[in-house]
Tab-separated table of C-alpha atoms and ligand atoms in Angstrom:
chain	number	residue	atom	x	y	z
A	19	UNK	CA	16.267	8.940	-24.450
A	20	UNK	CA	19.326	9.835	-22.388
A	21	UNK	CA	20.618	6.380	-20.989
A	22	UNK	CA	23.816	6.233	-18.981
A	23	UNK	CA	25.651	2.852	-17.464
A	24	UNK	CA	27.776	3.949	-14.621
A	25	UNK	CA	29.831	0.855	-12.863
A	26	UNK	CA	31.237	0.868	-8.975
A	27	UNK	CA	33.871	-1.052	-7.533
A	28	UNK	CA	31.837	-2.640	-5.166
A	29	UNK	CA	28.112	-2.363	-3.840
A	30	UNK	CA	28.956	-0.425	-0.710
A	31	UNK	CA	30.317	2.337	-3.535
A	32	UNK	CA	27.341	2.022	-5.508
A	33	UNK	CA	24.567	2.489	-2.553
A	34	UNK	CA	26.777	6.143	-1.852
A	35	UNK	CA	26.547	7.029	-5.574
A	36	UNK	CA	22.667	6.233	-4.988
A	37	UNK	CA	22.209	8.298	-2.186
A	38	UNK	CA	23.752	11.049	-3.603
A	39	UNK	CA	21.592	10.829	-7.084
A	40	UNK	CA	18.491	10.155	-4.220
A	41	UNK	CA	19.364	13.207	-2.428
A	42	UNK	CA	20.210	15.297	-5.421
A	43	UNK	CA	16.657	14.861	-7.379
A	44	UNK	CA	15.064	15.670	-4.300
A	45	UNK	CA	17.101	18.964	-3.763
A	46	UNK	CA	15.840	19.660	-7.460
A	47	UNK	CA	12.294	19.012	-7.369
A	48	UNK	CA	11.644	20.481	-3.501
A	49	UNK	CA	13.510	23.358	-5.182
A	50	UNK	CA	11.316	24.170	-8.571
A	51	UNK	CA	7.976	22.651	-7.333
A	52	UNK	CA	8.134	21.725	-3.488
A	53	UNK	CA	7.818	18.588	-3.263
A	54	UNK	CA	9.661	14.966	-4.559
A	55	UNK	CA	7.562	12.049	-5.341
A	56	UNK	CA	9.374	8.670	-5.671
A	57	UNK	CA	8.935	5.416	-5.960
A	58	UNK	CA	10.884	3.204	-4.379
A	59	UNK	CA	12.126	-0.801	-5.603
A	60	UNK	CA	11.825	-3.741	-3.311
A	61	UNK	CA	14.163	-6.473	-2.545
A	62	UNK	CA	17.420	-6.934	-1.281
A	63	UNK	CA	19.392	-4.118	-3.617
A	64	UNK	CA	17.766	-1.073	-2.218
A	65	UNK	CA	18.567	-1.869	1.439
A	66	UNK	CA	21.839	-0.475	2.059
A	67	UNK	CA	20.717	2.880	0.270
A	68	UNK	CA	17.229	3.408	2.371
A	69	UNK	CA	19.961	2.837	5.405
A	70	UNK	CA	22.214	5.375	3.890
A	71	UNK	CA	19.328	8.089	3.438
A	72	UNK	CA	18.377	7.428	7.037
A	73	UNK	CA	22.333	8.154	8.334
A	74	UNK	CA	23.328	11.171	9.600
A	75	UNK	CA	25.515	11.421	6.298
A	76	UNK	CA	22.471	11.513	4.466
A	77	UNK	CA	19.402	12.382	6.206
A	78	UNK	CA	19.287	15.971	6.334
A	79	UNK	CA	19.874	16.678	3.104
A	80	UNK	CA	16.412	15.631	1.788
A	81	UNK	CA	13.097	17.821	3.420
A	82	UNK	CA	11.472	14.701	4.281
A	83	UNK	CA	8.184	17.072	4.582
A	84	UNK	CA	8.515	17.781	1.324
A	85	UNK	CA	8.541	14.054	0.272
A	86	UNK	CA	5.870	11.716	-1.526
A	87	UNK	CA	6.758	7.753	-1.301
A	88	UNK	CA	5.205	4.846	-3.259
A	89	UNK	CA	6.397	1.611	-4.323
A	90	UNK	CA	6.993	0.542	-8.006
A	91	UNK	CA	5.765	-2.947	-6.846
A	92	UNK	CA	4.346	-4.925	-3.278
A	93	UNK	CA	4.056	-8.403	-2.716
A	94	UNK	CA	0.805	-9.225	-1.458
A	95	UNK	CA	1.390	-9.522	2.290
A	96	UNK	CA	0.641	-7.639	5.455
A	97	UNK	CA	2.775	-4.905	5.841
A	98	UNK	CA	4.584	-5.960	9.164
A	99	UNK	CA	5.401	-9.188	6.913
A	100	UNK	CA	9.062	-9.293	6.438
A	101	UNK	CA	7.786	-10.158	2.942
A	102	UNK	CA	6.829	-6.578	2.150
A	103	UNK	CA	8.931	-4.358	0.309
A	104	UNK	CA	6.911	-1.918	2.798
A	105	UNK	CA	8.183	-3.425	6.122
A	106	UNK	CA	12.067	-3.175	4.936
A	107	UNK	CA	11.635	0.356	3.783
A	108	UNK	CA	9.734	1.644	6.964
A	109	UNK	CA	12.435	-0.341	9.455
A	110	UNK	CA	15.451	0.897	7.563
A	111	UNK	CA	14.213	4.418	6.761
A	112	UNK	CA	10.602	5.774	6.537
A	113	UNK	CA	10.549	5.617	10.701
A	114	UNK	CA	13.906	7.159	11.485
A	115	UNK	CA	13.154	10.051	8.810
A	116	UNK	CA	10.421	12.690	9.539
A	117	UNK	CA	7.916	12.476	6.521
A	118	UNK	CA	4.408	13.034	7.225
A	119	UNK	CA	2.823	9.211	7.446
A	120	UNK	CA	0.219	10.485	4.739
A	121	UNK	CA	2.659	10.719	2.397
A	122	UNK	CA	3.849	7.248	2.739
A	123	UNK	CA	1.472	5.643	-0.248
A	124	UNK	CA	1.880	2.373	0.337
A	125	UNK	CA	0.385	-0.432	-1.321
A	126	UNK	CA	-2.177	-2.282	1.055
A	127	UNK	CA	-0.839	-5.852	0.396
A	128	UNK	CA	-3.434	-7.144	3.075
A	129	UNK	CA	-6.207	-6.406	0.984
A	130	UNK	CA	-7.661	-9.226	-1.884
A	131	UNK	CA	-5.625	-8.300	-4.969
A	132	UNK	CA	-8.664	-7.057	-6.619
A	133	UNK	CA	-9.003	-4.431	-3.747
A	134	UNK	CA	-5.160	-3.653	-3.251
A	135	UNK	CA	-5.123	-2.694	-7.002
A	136	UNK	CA	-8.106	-0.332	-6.844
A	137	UNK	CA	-6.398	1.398	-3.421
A	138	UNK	CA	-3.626	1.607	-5.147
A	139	UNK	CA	-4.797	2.907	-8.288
A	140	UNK	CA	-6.652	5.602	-6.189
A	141	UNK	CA	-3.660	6.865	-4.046
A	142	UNK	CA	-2.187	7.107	-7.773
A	143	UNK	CA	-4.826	9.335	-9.139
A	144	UNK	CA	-5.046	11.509	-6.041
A	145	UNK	CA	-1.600	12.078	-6.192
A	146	UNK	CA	-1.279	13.111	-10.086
A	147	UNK	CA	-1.679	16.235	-11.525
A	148	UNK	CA	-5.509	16.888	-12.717
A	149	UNK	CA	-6.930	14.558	-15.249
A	150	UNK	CA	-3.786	12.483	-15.049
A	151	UNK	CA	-3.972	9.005	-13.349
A	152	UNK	CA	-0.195	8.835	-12.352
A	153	UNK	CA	1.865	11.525	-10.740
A	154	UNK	CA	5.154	11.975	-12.931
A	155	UNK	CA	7.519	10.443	-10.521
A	156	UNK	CA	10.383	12.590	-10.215
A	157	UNK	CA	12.645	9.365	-9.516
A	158	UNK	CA	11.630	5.648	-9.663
A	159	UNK	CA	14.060	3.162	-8.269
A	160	UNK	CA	14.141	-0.016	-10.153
A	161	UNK	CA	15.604	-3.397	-9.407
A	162	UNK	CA	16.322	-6.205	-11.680
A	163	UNK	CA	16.003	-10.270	-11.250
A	164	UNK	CA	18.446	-12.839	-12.322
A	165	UNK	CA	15.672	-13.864	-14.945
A	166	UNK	CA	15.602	-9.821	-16.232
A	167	UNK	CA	12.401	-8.726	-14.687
A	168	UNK	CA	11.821	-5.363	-12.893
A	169	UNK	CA	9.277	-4.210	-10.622
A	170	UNK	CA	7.210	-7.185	-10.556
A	171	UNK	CA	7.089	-7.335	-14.684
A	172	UNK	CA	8.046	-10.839	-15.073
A	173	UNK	CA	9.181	-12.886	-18.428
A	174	UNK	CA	6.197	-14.037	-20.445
A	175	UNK	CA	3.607	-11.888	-18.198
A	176	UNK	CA	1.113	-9.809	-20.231
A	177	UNK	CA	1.833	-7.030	-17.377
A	178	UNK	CA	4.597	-5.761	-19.635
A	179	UNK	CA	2.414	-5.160	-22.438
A	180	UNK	CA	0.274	-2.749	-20.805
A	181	UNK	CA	-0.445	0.337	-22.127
A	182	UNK	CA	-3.737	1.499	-20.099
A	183	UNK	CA	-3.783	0.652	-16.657
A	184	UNK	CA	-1.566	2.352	-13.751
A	185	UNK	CA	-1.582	-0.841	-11.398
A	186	UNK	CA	-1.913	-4.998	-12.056
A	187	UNK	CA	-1.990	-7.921	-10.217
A	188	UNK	CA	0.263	-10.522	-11.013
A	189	UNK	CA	1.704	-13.943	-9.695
A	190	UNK	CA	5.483	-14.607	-10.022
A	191	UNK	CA	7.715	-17.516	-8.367
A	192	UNK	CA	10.636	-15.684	-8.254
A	193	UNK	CA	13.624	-16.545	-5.382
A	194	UNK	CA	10.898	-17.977	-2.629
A	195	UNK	CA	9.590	-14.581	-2.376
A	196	UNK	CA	6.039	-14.048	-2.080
A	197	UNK	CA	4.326	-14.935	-5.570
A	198	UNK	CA	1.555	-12.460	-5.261
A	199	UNK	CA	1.803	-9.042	-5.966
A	200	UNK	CA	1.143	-6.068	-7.371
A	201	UNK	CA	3.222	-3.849	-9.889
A	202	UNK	CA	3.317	-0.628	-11.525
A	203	UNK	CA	2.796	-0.496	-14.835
A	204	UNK	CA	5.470	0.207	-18.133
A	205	UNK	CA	3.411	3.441	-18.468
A	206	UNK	CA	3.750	4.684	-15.122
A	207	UNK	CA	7.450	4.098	-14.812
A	208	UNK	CA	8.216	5.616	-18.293
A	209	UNK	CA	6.590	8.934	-17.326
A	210	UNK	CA	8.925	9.099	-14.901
A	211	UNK	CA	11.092	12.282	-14.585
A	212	UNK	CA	14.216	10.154	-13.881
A	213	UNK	CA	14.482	6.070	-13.481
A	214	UNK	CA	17.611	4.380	-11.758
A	215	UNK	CA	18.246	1.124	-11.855
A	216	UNK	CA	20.433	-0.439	-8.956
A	217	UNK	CA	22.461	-3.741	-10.046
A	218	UNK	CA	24.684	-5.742	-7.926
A	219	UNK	CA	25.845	-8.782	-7.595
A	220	UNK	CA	27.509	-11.803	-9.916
A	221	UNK	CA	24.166	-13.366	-10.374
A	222	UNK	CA	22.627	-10.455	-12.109
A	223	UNK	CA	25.610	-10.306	-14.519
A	224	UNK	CA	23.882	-12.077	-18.022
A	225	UNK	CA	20.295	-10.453	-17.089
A	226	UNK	CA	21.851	-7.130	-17.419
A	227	UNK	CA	23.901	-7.655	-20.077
A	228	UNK	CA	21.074	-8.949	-22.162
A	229	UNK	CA	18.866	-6.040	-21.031
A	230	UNK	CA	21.236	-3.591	-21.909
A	231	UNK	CA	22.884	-5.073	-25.003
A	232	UNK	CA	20.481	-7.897	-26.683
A	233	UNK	CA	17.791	-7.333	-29.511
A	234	UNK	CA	14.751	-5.798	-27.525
A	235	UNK	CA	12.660	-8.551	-26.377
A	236	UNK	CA	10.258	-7.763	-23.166
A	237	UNK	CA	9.033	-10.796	-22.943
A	238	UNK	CA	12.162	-12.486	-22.625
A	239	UNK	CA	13.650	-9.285	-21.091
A	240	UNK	CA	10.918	-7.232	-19.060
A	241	UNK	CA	13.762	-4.294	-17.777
A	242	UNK	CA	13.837	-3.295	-21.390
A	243	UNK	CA	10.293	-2.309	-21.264
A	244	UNK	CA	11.360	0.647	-19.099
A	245	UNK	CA	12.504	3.391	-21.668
A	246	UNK	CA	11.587	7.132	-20.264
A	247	UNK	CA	9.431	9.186	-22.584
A	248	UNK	CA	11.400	12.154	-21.923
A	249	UNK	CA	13.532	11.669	-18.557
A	250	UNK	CA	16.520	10.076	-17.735
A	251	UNK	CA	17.573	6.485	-17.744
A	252	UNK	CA	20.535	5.733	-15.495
A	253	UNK	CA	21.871	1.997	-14.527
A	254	UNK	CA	23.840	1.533	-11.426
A	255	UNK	CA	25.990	-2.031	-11.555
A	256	UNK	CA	28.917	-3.338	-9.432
A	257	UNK	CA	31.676	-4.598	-11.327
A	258	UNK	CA	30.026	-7.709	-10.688
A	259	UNK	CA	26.848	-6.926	-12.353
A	260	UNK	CA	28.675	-5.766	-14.895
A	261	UNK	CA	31.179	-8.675	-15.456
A	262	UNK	CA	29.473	-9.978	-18.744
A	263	UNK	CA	29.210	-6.295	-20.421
A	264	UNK	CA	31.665	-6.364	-23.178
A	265	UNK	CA	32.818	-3.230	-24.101
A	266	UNK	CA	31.537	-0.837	-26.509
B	2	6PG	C1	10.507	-7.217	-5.540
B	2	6PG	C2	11.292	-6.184	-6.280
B	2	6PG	C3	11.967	-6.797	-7.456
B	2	6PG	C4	13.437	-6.643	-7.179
B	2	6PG	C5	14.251	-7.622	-7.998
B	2	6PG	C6	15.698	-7.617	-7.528
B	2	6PG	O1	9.410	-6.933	-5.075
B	2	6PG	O2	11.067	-8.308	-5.381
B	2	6PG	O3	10.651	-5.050	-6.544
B	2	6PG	O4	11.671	-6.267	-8.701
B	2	6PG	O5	13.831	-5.314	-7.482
B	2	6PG	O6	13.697	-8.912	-7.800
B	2	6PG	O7	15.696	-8.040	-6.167
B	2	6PG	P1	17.065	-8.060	-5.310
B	2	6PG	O8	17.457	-6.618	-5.151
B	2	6PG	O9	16.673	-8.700	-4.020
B	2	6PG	O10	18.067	-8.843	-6.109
């Protein structure tokens, strides 16, 4: 597994560098099979990049008709709740962009869980190649928590263990957010053709030096669960992020 650790200046640096990895795997999938699947992280992080793709700076680089959204995870809301990773990714880019609304795969956090996982799990399957029940994502954007969780794969959750399913249900207190959700799988991101992680901020700074640098623990440390089978691992971090990274 290639891994790579690049580190900005500041955030505003790091969502450019973003946009421009964004915009380049797009250019390269479009251009060897037509279209670019992603799937996009929730949260705060992502925010300033989903603005940047929508810019003028950005937004023609990418054939949005070309494009395939999901989510790696979805809190278990409505999606015009300002709790959905949905509603901040629509407002800030999927409506200003032109990609054809059926290949906007959301997850439908208004449904029971039970129900929202099955959708999900469907939209999945229809979208992978036959007899597979993921598409390979040609990028996934991943977050990580203060506490070292990505997606929603939490510390001490059996979600991280999975090896079968595409899509679980899981409940998390994490930062007041809304506790239930549902997550992608370790399976489904691994696949994945390439997998960056966006880091920022001083409170993220012993999370991702344990992820990156401590024994392998995914209980403890669910972001190490996500090691591509054959793509690309790239991590993102401000100089903040990255204040308690010693050195190699
Ligand atoms: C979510 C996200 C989650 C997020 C991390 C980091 O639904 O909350 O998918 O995994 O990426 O919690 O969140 P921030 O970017 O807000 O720090």
């Amino acid at each position: 597994m290639n891994q790579d650790l690049q580190i900005f200046e500041n955030s505003e640096l790091l969502a450019n560098a973003a946009a421009r990895a964004f915009t380049a795997a797009a250019a390269d999938a479009v251009a060897s099979r037509r279209s670019f699947i992603a799937a996009l992280s929730g949260g705060s992080t992502p925010k300033a990049l989903f603005s940047l793709l929508a810019s003028p700076a950005y937004r023609g680089e990418i054939d949005w008709q070309a494009v395939h959204i999901f989510w790696g995870d979805e809190r278990l809301v409505p999606a015009d709740d300002p709790g959905s990773n949905y509603y901040h990714a629509r407002h800030l880019l999927l409506s200003q962009v032109p990609i054809p609304s059926t290949q906007v795969h959301r997850v439908r956090g208004e449904l029971p869980a039970g129900e929202a996982v099955e959708d999900y799990t469907t939209q999945l399957r229809e979208s992978a190649s036959m007899g597979l029940a993921w598409p390979r994502f040609d990028l996934a954007l991943m977050g990580l928590g203060a506490d070292g969780h990505t997606a929603s794969l939490f510390p001490g959750s059996t979600a991280v263990m999975e090896e079968e399913r595409s899509v679980l249900a899981v409940t998390a207190d994490y930062a007041g957010r809304p506790a239930h959700r549902v997550t992608l799988t370790p399976p489904v991101f691994n696949s994945a053709q390439r997998i960056l992680f966006l880091v920022t901020g001083k409170e993220k700074a012993t999370a991702l030096s344990a992820v990156l640098r401590a024994p392998k623990d995914v209980q403890q440390w669910p972001a190490q669960s996500i090691q591509p089978v054959s793509g690309s691992l790239t991590w993102f971090a401000d100089r903040a992020a990255a204040s308690q990274l010693s050195p190699i």
